[in-house]
mmCIF file of C-alpha atoms in Angstrom:
data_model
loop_
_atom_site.group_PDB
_atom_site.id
_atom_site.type_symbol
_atom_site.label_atom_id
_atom_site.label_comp_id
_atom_site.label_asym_id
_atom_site.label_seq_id
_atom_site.Cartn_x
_atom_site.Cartn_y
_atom_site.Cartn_z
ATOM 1 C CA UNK A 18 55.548 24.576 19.060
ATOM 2 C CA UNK A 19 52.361 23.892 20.381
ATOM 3 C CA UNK A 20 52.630 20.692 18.758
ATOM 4 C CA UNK A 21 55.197 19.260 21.071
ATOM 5 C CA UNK A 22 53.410 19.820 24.277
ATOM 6 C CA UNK A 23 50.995 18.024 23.256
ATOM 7 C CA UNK A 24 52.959 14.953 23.141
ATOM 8 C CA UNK A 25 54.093 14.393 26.594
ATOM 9 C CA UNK A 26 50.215 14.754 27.246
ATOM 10 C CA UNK A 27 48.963 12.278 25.042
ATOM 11 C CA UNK A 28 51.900 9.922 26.490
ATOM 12 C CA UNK A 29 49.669 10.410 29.786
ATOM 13 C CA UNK A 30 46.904 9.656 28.516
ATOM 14 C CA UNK A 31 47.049 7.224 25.726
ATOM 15 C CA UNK A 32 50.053 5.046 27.707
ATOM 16 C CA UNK A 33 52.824 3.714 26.604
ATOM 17 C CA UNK A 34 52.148 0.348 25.816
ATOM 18 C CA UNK A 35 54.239 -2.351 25.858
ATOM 19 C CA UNK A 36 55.119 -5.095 23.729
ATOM 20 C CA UNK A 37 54.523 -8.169 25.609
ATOM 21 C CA UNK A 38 51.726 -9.773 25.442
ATOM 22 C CA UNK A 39 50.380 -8.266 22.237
ATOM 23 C CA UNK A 40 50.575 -11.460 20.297
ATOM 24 C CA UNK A 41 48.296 -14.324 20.646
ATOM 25 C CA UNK A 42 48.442 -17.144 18.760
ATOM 26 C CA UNK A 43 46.826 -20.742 19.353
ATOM 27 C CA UNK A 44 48.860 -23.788 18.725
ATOM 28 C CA UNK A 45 46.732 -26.892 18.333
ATOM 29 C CA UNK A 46 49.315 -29.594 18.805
ATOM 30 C CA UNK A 47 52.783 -28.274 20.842
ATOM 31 C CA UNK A 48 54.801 -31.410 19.411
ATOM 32 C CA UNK A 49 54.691 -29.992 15.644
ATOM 33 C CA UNK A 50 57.118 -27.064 17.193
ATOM 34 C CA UNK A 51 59.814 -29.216 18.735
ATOM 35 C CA UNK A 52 62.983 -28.558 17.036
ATOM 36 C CA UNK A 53 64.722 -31.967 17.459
ATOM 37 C CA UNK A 54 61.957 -33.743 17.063
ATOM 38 C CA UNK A 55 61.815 -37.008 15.163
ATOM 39 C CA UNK A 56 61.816 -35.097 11.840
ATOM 40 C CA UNK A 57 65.223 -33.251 12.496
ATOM 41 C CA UNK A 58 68.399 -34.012 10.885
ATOM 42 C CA UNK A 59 70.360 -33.012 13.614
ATOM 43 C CA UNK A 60 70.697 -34.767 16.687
ATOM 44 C CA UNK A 61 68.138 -38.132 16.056
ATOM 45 C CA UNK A 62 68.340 -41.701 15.069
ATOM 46 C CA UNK A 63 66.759 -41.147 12.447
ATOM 47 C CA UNK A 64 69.666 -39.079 11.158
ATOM 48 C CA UNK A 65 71.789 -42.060 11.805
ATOM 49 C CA UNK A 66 69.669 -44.081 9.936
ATOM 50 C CA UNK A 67 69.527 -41.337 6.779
ATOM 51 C CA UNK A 68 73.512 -41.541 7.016
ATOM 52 C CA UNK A 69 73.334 -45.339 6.504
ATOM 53 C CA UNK A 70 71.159 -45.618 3.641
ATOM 54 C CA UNK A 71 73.030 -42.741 1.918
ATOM 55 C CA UNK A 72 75.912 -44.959 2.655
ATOM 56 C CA UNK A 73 74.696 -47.645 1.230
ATOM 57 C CA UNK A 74 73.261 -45.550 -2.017
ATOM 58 C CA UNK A 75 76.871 -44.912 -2.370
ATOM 59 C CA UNK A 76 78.429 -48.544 -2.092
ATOM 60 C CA UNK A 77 76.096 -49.489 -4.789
ATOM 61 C CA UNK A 78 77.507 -46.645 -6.860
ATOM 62 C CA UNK A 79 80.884 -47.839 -6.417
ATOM 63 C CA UNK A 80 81.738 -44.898 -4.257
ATOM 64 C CA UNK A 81 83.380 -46.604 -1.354
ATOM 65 C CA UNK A 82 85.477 -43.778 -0.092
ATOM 66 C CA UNK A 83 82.181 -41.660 0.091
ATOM 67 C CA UNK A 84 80.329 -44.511 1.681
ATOM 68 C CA UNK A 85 82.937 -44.925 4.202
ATOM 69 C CA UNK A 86 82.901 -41.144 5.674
ATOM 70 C CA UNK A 87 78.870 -41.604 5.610
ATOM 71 C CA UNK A 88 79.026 -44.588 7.865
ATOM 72 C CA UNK A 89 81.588 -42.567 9.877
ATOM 73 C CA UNK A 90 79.039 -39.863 10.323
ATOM 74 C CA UNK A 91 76.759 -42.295 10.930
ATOM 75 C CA UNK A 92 79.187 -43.904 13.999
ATOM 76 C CA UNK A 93 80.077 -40.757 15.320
ATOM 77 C CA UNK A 94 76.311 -39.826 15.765
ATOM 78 C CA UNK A 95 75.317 -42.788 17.503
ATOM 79 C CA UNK A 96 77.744 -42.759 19.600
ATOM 80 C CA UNK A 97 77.122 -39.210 20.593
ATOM 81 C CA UNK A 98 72.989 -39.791 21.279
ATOM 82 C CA UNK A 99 74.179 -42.953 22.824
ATOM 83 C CA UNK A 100 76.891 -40.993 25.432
ATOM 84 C CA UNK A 101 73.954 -38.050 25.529
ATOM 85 C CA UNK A 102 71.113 -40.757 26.252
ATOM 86 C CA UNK A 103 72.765 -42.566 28.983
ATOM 87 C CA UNK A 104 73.774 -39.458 30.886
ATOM 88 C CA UNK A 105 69.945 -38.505 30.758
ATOM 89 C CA UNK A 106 69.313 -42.016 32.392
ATOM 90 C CA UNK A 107 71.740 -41.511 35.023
ATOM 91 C CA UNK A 108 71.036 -38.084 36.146
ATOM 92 C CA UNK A 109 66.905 -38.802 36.379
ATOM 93 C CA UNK A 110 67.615 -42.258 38.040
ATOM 94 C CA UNK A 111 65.292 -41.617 41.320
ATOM 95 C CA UNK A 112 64.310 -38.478 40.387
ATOM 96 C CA UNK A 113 61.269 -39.869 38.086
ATOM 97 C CA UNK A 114 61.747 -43.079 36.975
ATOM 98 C CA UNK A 115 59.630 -42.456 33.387
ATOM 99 C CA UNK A 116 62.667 -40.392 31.715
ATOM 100 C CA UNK A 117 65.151 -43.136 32.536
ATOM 101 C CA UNK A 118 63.134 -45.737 31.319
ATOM 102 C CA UNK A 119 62.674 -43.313 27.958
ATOM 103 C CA UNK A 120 66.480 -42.711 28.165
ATOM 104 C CA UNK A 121 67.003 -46.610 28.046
ATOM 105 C CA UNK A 122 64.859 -47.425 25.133
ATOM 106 C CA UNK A 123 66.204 -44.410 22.901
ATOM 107 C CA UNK A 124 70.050 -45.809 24.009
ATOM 108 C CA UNK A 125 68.934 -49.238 23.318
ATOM 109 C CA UNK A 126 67.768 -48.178 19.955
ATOM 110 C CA UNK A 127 70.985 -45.958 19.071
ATOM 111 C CA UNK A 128 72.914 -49.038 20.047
ATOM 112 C CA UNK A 129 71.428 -50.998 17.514
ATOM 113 C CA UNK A 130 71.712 -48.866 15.002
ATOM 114 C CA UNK A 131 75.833 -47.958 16.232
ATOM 115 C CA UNK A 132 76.751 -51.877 15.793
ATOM 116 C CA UNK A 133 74.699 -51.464 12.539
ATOM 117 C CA UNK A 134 76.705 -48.504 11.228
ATOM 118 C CA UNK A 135 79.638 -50.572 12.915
ATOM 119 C CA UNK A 136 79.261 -53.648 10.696
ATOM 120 C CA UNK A 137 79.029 -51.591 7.109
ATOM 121 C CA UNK A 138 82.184 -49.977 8.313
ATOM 122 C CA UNK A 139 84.163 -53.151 8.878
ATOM 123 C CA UNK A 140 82.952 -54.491 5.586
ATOM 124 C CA UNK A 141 84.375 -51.521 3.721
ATOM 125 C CA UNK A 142 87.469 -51.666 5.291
ATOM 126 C CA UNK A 143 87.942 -55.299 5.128
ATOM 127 C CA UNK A 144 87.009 -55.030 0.908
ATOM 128 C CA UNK A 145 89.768 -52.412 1.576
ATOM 129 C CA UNK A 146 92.350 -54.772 2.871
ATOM 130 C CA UNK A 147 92.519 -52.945 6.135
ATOM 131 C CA UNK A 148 91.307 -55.636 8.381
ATOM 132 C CA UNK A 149 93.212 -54.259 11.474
ATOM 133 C CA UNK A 150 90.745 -51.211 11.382
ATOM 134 C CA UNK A 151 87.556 -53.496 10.936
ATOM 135 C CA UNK A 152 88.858 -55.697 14.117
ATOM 136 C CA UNK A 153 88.259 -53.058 16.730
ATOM 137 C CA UNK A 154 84.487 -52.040 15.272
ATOM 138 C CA UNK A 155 83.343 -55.947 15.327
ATOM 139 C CA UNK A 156 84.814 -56.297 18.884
ATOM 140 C CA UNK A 157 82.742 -52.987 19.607
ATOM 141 C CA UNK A 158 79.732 -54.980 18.047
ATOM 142 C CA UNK A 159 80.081 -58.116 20.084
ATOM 143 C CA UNK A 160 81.035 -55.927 23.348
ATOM 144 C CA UNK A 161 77.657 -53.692 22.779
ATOM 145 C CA UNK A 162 75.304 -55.741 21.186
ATOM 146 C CA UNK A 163 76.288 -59.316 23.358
ATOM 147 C CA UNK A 164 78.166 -62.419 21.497
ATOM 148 C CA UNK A 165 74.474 -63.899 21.630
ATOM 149 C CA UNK A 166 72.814 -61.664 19.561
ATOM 150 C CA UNK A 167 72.475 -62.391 16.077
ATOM 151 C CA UNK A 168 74.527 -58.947 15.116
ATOM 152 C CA UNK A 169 77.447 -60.106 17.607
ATOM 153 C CA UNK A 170 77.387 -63.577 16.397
ATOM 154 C CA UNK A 171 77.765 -62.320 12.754
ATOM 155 C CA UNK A 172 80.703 -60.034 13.876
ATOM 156 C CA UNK A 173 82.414 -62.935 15.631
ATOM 157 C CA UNK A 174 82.304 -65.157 12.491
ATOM 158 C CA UNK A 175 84.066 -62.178 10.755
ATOM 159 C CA UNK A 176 86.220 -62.104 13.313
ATOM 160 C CA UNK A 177 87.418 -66.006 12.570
ATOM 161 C CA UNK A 178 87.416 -65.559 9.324
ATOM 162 C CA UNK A 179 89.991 -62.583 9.455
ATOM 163 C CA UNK A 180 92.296 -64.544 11.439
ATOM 164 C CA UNK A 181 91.795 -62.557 14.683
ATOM 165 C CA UNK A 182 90.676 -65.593 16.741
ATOM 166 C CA UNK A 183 90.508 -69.398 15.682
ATOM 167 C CA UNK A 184 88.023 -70.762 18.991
ATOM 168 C CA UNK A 185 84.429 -71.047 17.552
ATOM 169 C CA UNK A 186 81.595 -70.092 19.045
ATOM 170 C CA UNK A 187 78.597 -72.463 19.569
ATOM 171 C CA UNK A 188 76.210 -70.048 21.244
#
């Protein structure tokens, strides 16, 4: 019994200590903790970019359905970054111009790699005879990527030689 009024004492003078604080530990470089970095297979280009190639893996297998739902991913990702990427331009326009100018390279770069994913798409559906699906991505790649890039001019050729238009372009 004597026991347990000690306790209260020793509370006094021993403290109760708390729990913050109690850990220190040193990190040498911060950027080897960020969770979406450029190593994540979440939200990145680089993810869009792993879709493609495993999308391609599988078109040289002969696995077109498979290839197509990879290049799917692969659309619906870049178009999400892209969408999240210009938003974050937008709302930092004036505030400090370095994250818009970040915000414009990293949507210029998902771009390129959308009308990239864009263009494997359209092929599978046009070896798929379903060239009124493939029409809307190539006018997507022309519309993003300008008719005088080399990716829009490829998409308009396609575009001829489906039918969709007859007018050539000499740009």
């Amino acid at each position: 019994m004597k026991f347990l009024k000690l306790i209260p004492i020793l509370f006094i003078f021993l403290g109760n200590f708390p729990y913050k604080n109690l850990v220190y530990a040193e990190v040498k470089n911060p950027n080897d903790f960020k969770v979406l970095s450029k190593y994540s297979k979440t939200l990145s280009i680089s993810n869009v970019e792993y879709y493609i190639k495993e999308g391609d893996k599988l078109i040289k297998n002969g696995d077109f359905g498979k290839a197509k739902d990879s290049y799917l991913d692969a659309r619906k990702l870049a178009k999400q970054l892209a969408s999240f990427y210009s938003d974050l331009n937008t709302a930092f326009k004036g505030v400090d111009a370095r994250i818009p100018n970040e915000m414009q390279r990293k949507g210029k770069e998902t771009l390129r790699i959308l009308a990239e994913s864009n263009e494997r798409l359209a092929a599978v559906y046009i070896k798929d005879e379903e060239p009124e699906v493939a029409v809307p991505l190539l006018i997507e790649i022309i519309r993003i990527m300008s008719p005088n890039s080399s990716e829009g001019k490829e998409a308009y050729q396609t575009l001829i030689q489906l039918g969709f238009v007859d007018t050539k372009y000499k740009g």
